[in-house]
Each structure stands twice: as structure tokens, then as C-alpha cells.
mmCIF file of C-alpha atoms in Angstrom:
data_model
loop_
_atom_site.group_PDB
_atom_site.id
_atom_site.type_symbol
_atom_site.label_atom_id
_atom_site.label_comp_id
_atom_site.label_asym_id
_atom_site.label_seq_id
_atom_site.Cartn_x
_atom_site.Cartn_y
_atom_site.Cartn_z
ATOM 1 C CA MET A 1 3.030 -49.400 -5.701
ATOM 2 C CA GLY A 2 1.684 -47.231 -2.929
ATOM 3 C CA ASN A 3 3.539 -43.901 -2.138
ATOM 4 C CA GLU A 4 6.407 -44.405 -5.007
ATOM 5 C CA LYS A 5 7.699 -41.463 -6.687
ATOM 6 C CA LEU A 6 6.629 -41.123 -10.207
ATOM 7 C CA TYR A 7 8.616 -38.835 -12.285
ATOM 8 C CA LYS A 8 7.478 -36.710 -15.711
ATOM 9 C CA ILE A 9 9.567 -37.243 -18.615
ATOM 10 C CA GLY A 10 11.495 -34.313 -17.937
ATOM 11 C CA GLU A 11 12.523 -35.227 -14.460
ATOM 12 C CA LEU A 12 13.178 -38.908 -15.441
ATOM 13 C CA ALA A 13 15.529 -37.542 -18.238
ATOM 14 C CA LYS A 14 17.639 -35.215 -15.852
ATOM 15 C CA LEU A 15 18.066 -38.419 -13.322
ATOM 16 C CA ALA A 16 19.401 -40.668 -16.102
ATOM 17 C CA ASP A 17 21.366 -38.168 -17.681
ATOM 18 C CA VAL A 18 19.575 -38.671 -21.102
ATOM 19 C CA SER A 19 17.606 -36.124 -23.061
ATOM 20 C CA PRO A 20 13.496 -36.345 -22.788
ATOM 21 C CA ARG A 21 13.713 -37.395 -26.907
ATOM 22 C CA THR A 22 15.533 -40.556 -25.768
ATOM 23 C CA ILE A 23 12.607 -41.545 -23.388
ATOM 24 C CA ASP A 24 10.492 -40.727 -25.945
ATOM 25 C CA TYR A 25 12.326 -43.029 -28.625
ATOM 26 C CA TYR A 26 13.040 -45.666 -25.753
ATOM 27 C CA THR A 27 9.080 -45.678 -24.999
ATOM 28 C CA LYS A 28 8.202 -46.177 -28.554
ATOM 29 C CA LEU A 29 10.593 -49.363 -29.150
ATOM 30 C CA SER A 30 8.963 -50.526 -25.745
ATOM 31 C CA LEU A 31 12.493 -50.473 -24.101
ATOM 32 C CA ILE A 32 10.776 -48.808 -21.170
ATOM 33 C CA GLU A 33 7.082 -48.007 -20.273
ATOM 34 C CA PRO A 34 4.979 -45.257 -18.376
ATOM 35 C CA GLU A 35 3.786 -46.516 -15.101
ATOM 36 C CA LYS A 36 0.590 -44.484 -15.688
ATOM 37 C CA ARG A 37 -0.476 -41.139 -17.035
ATOM 38 C CA SER A 38 -1.511 -38.264 -14.665
ATOM 39 C CA ASP A 39 -4.873 -36.435 -14.654
ATOM 40 C CA THR A 40 -3.451 -33.917 -17.106
ATOM 41 C CA ASN A 41 -2.277 -37.051 -19.532
ATOM 42 C CA TYR A 42 1.620 -36.723 -18.979
ATOM 43 C CA ARG A 43 3.409 -39.999 -18.712
ATOM 44 C CA LEU A 44 4.725 -41.107 -15.406
ATOM 45 C CA TYR A 45 7.984 -43.343 -15.061
ATOM 46 C CA SER A 46 8.729 -45.092 -11.927
ATOM 47 C CA GLY A 47 11.966 -45.719 -10.428
ATOM 48 C CA GLU A 48 12.314 -49.100 -11.705
ATOM 49 C CA THR A 49 12.237 -47.273 -15.188
ATOM 50 C CA LEU A 50 14.883 -45.151 -14.058
ATOM 51 C CA HIS A 51 17.031 -48.015 -13.138
ATOM 52 C CA ARG A 52 16.064 -49.716 -16.367
ATOM 53 C CA LEU A 53 17.152 -46.424 -18.404
ATOM 54 C CA LYS A 54 20.711 -46.652 -16.328
ATOM 55 C CA ARG A 55 20.779 -50.383 -17.554
ATOM 56 C CA ILE A 56 20.154 -49.815 -21.063
ATOM 57 C CA GLU A 57 22.647 -46.788 -21.063
ATOM 58 C CA SER A 58 25.308 -48.871 -19.548
ATOM 59 C CA MET A 59 24.705 -51.367 -22.325
ATOM 60 C CA LYS A 60 24.740 -49.051 -25.085
ATOM 61 C CA ASN A 61 28.119 -47.938 -23.521
ATOM 62 C CA GLU A 62 29.232 -51.451 -23.873
ATOM 63 C CA LYS A 63 28.407 -51.331 -27.761
ATOM 64 C CA TYR A 64 25.015 -53.298 -27.697
ATOM 65 C CA THR A 65 22.493 -52.165 -30.160
ATOM 66 C CA LEU A 66 19.107 -51.570 -28.892
ATOM 67 C CA GLU A 67 17.616 -54.461 -30.578
ATOM 68 C CA GLU A 68 20.108 -56.632 -28.822
ATOM 69 C CA ILE A 69 19.315 -54.716 -25.175
ATOM 70 C CA LYS A 70 15.648 -55.193 -25.874
ATOM 71 C CA ALA A 71 16.206 -58.689 -26.105
ATOM 72 C CA GLN A 72 18.423 -59.104 -23.225
ATOM 73 C CA LEU A 73 15.816 -57.142 -21.139
ATOM 74 C CA GLN A 74 13.175 -59.446 -22.335
ATOM 75 C CA GLN A 75 15.339 -62.533 -21.477
ATOM 76 C CA TRP A 76 16.128 -61.139 -17.964
ATOM 77 C CA SER A 77 12.333 -60.384 -17.083
ATOM 78 C CA LYS A 78 11.553 -64.003 -18.270
ATOM 79 C CA VAL A 79 14.147 -65.257 -15.545
ATOM 80 C CA THR A 80 12.683 -62.840 -13.014
ATOM 81 C CA SER A 81 10.448 -59.794 -12.396
ATOM 82 C CA ASP A 82 12.764 -58.368 -9.499
ATOM 83 C CA ASP A 83 14.350 -55.384 -10.999
ATOM 84 C CA THR A 84 17.336 -55.457 -8.520
ATOM 85 C CA VAL A 85 17.970 -59.079 -9.807
ATOM 86 C CA THR A 86 17.790 -58.331 -13.079
ATOM 87 C CA ASP A 87 20.171 -55.342 -12.536
ATOM 88 C CA LYS A 88 22.616 -57.735 -11.037
ATOM 89 C CA LEU A 89 22.360 -60.390 -14.036
ATOM 90 C CA THR A 90 22.857 -57.706 -16.543
ATOM 91 C CA SER A 91 25.982 -56.226 -14.746
ATOM 92 C CA LEU A 92 27.109 -59.846 -14.433
ATOM 93 C CA GLN A 93 26.496 -60.368 -18.213
ATOM 94 C CA LEU A 94 28.141 -57.502 -19.230
ATOM 95 C CA HIS A 95 31.192 -58.260 -16.849
ATOM 96 C CA LEU A 96 31.572 -61.753 -18.200
ATOM 97 C CA GLU A 97 31.473 -60.519 -21.815
ATOM 98 C CA GLN A 98 34.306 -57.833 -20.669
ATOM 99 C CA LEU A 99 36.388 -60.976 -19.526
ATOM 100 C CA MET A 100 35.763 -63.233 -22.512
ATOM 101 C CA LYS A 101 37.065 -60.261 -24.724
ATOM 102 C CA GLU A 102 40.153 -60.173 -21.917
ATOM 103 C CA ALA A 103 40.793 -63.801 -22.316
ATOM 104 C CA LYS A 104 40.865 -63.544 -25.985
ATOM 105 C CA GLU A 105 43.403 -60.926 -25.840
ATOM 106 C CA LEU A 106 45.745 -63.135 -23.240
ATOM 107 C CA SER A 107 45.167 -66.120 -25.225
ATOM 108 C CA PRO A 108 48.605 -65.598 -27.129
ATOM 109 C CA LEU A 109 50.465 -65.442 -24.184
ATOM 110 C CA VAL A 110 48.775 -68.304 -22.297
ATOM 111 C CA GLN A 111 49.997 -70.553 -25.370
ATOM 112 C CA GLN A 112 53.660 -69.480 -24.493
ATOM 113 C CA LEU A 113 53.318 -70.741 -21.077
ATOM 114 C CA LYS A 114 55.141 -73.861 -19.949
ATOM 115 C CA PRO A 115 52.716 -76.887 -18.759
ATOM 116 C CA LYS A 116 53.825 -76.108 -14.866
ATOM 117 C CA GLN A 117 52.791 -72.985 -15.279
ATOM 118 C CA LEU A 118 49.386 -73.882 -17.172
ATOM 119 C CA LYS A 119 48.618 -76.108 -14.315
ATOM 120 C CA LYS A 120 48.914 -73.385 -11.765
ATOM 121 C CA LEU A 121 46.859 -70.896 -13.803
ATOM 122 C CA TYR A 122 44.531 -73.797 -14.152
ATOM 123 C CA HIS A 123 44.089 -74.169 -10.585
ATOM 124 C CA ILE A 124 44.035 -70.181 -9.719
ATOM 125 C CA LEU A 125 41.210 -69.926 -12.269
ATOM 126 C CA THR A 126 39.034 -72.940 -11.556
ATOM 127 C CA GLN A 127 38.088 -72.646 -8.065
ATOM 128 C CA PRO A 128 36.416 -68.984 -8.401
ATOM 129 C CA THR A 129 35.110 -69.902 -11.980
ATOM 130 C CA ALA A 130 33.018 -72.779 -10.355
ATOM 131 C CA ALA A 131 32.037 -70.622 -7.445
ATOM 132 C CA CYS A 132 30.538 -68.151 -9.935
ATOM 133 C CA ILE A 133 28.712 -70.779 -12.045
ATOM 134 C CA GLU A 134 27.437 -72.347 -8.961
ATOM 135 C CA ALA A 135 26.290 -68.678 -7.594
ATOM 136 C CA LEU A 136 24.356 -68.145 -10.772
ATOM 137 C CA ILE A 137 22.882 -71.556 -10.775
ATOM 138 C CA VAL A 138 21.375 -70.982 -7.304
ATOM 139 C CA LEU A 139 20.187 -67.546 -8.085
ATOM 140 C CA LEU A 140 18.592 -68.511 -11.348
ATOM 141 C CA GLY A 141 16.714 -70.829 -9.109
ATOM 142 C CA LYS A 142 18.049 -74.345 -10.716
ATOM 143 C CA ASN A 143 19.974 -75.399 -7.776
ATOM 144 C CA PRO A 144 20.791 -78.868 -8.347
ATOM 145 C CA PHE A 145 21.453 -79.480 -4.643
ATOM 146 C CA SER A 146 17.860 -78.876 -3.965
#
């Protein structure tokens, strides 16, 4: 840990743009944990906690329940303890879910396409999709080529 800046609840709340009560609640739910306690028994939170709070708030904005968020965070922490990677994976997951919603909305339009148009759409989407899947596989350490 070293000289990493630690934050009291009020400081953390201000930086994360949430209330101190929210931080207390998230701590009770084990969504976040204090890094340690001060000599005067204040809970002190790390910069990683700040990132985690922002991730939680982002997922809440995407209409996830706190139970779903907790499950996702636990799942990502099983994949890696690196907070940056976990952040990216969460961001990718939110983005993929948004894309799935949009794809569902486009489904009626896609069904109206002619076979030639469908073939062109397939070719446009296949290569980037495959590249994303390969990147995720490598990122998660499941490289089939090694």
C-alpha cells in the first residue's frame, strides 16, 4: 500500500458524488470495505474504493440492483484482483448489454432486409465481433493460441 492516500467517509463521498449514508450502506452490504481504521477509529478508504464506488454508481444508473452489482463485482474479482482490469470488464459488460438492447430493437428492421443486404451486414459485423471475443479471451487469460 505504501503512501497511498486514504479517505474518510466525507472525503470519499464528496469525490464519488454520493452521500456518506450511501457509503455506510454499501459498507454494510459489503460492496465496499474500509482499507483500515485511523488512530481515532475513523474508517479510511483507498483510491480503489473510490473507483469501485464509481463503478457501482455506473451500474446503478444502468438499472442493476445492488444484489446484481454485488454478484458482478464478486464475479469480476474472481477473474482478477487488478482493479483496472475489473473496471474495464465491468465497462465492457455494460456496453455489451446496451448493444444487446439495441440489437433487439433493430431486430424487426433486420428481418425486413433482403438476402444480399443481410450478407453485407453479416460481413460488416462478424470481423469486429470476432476480434472483441478474441481480445476478451486473451484478457481473461484463456488464450487458445498459447
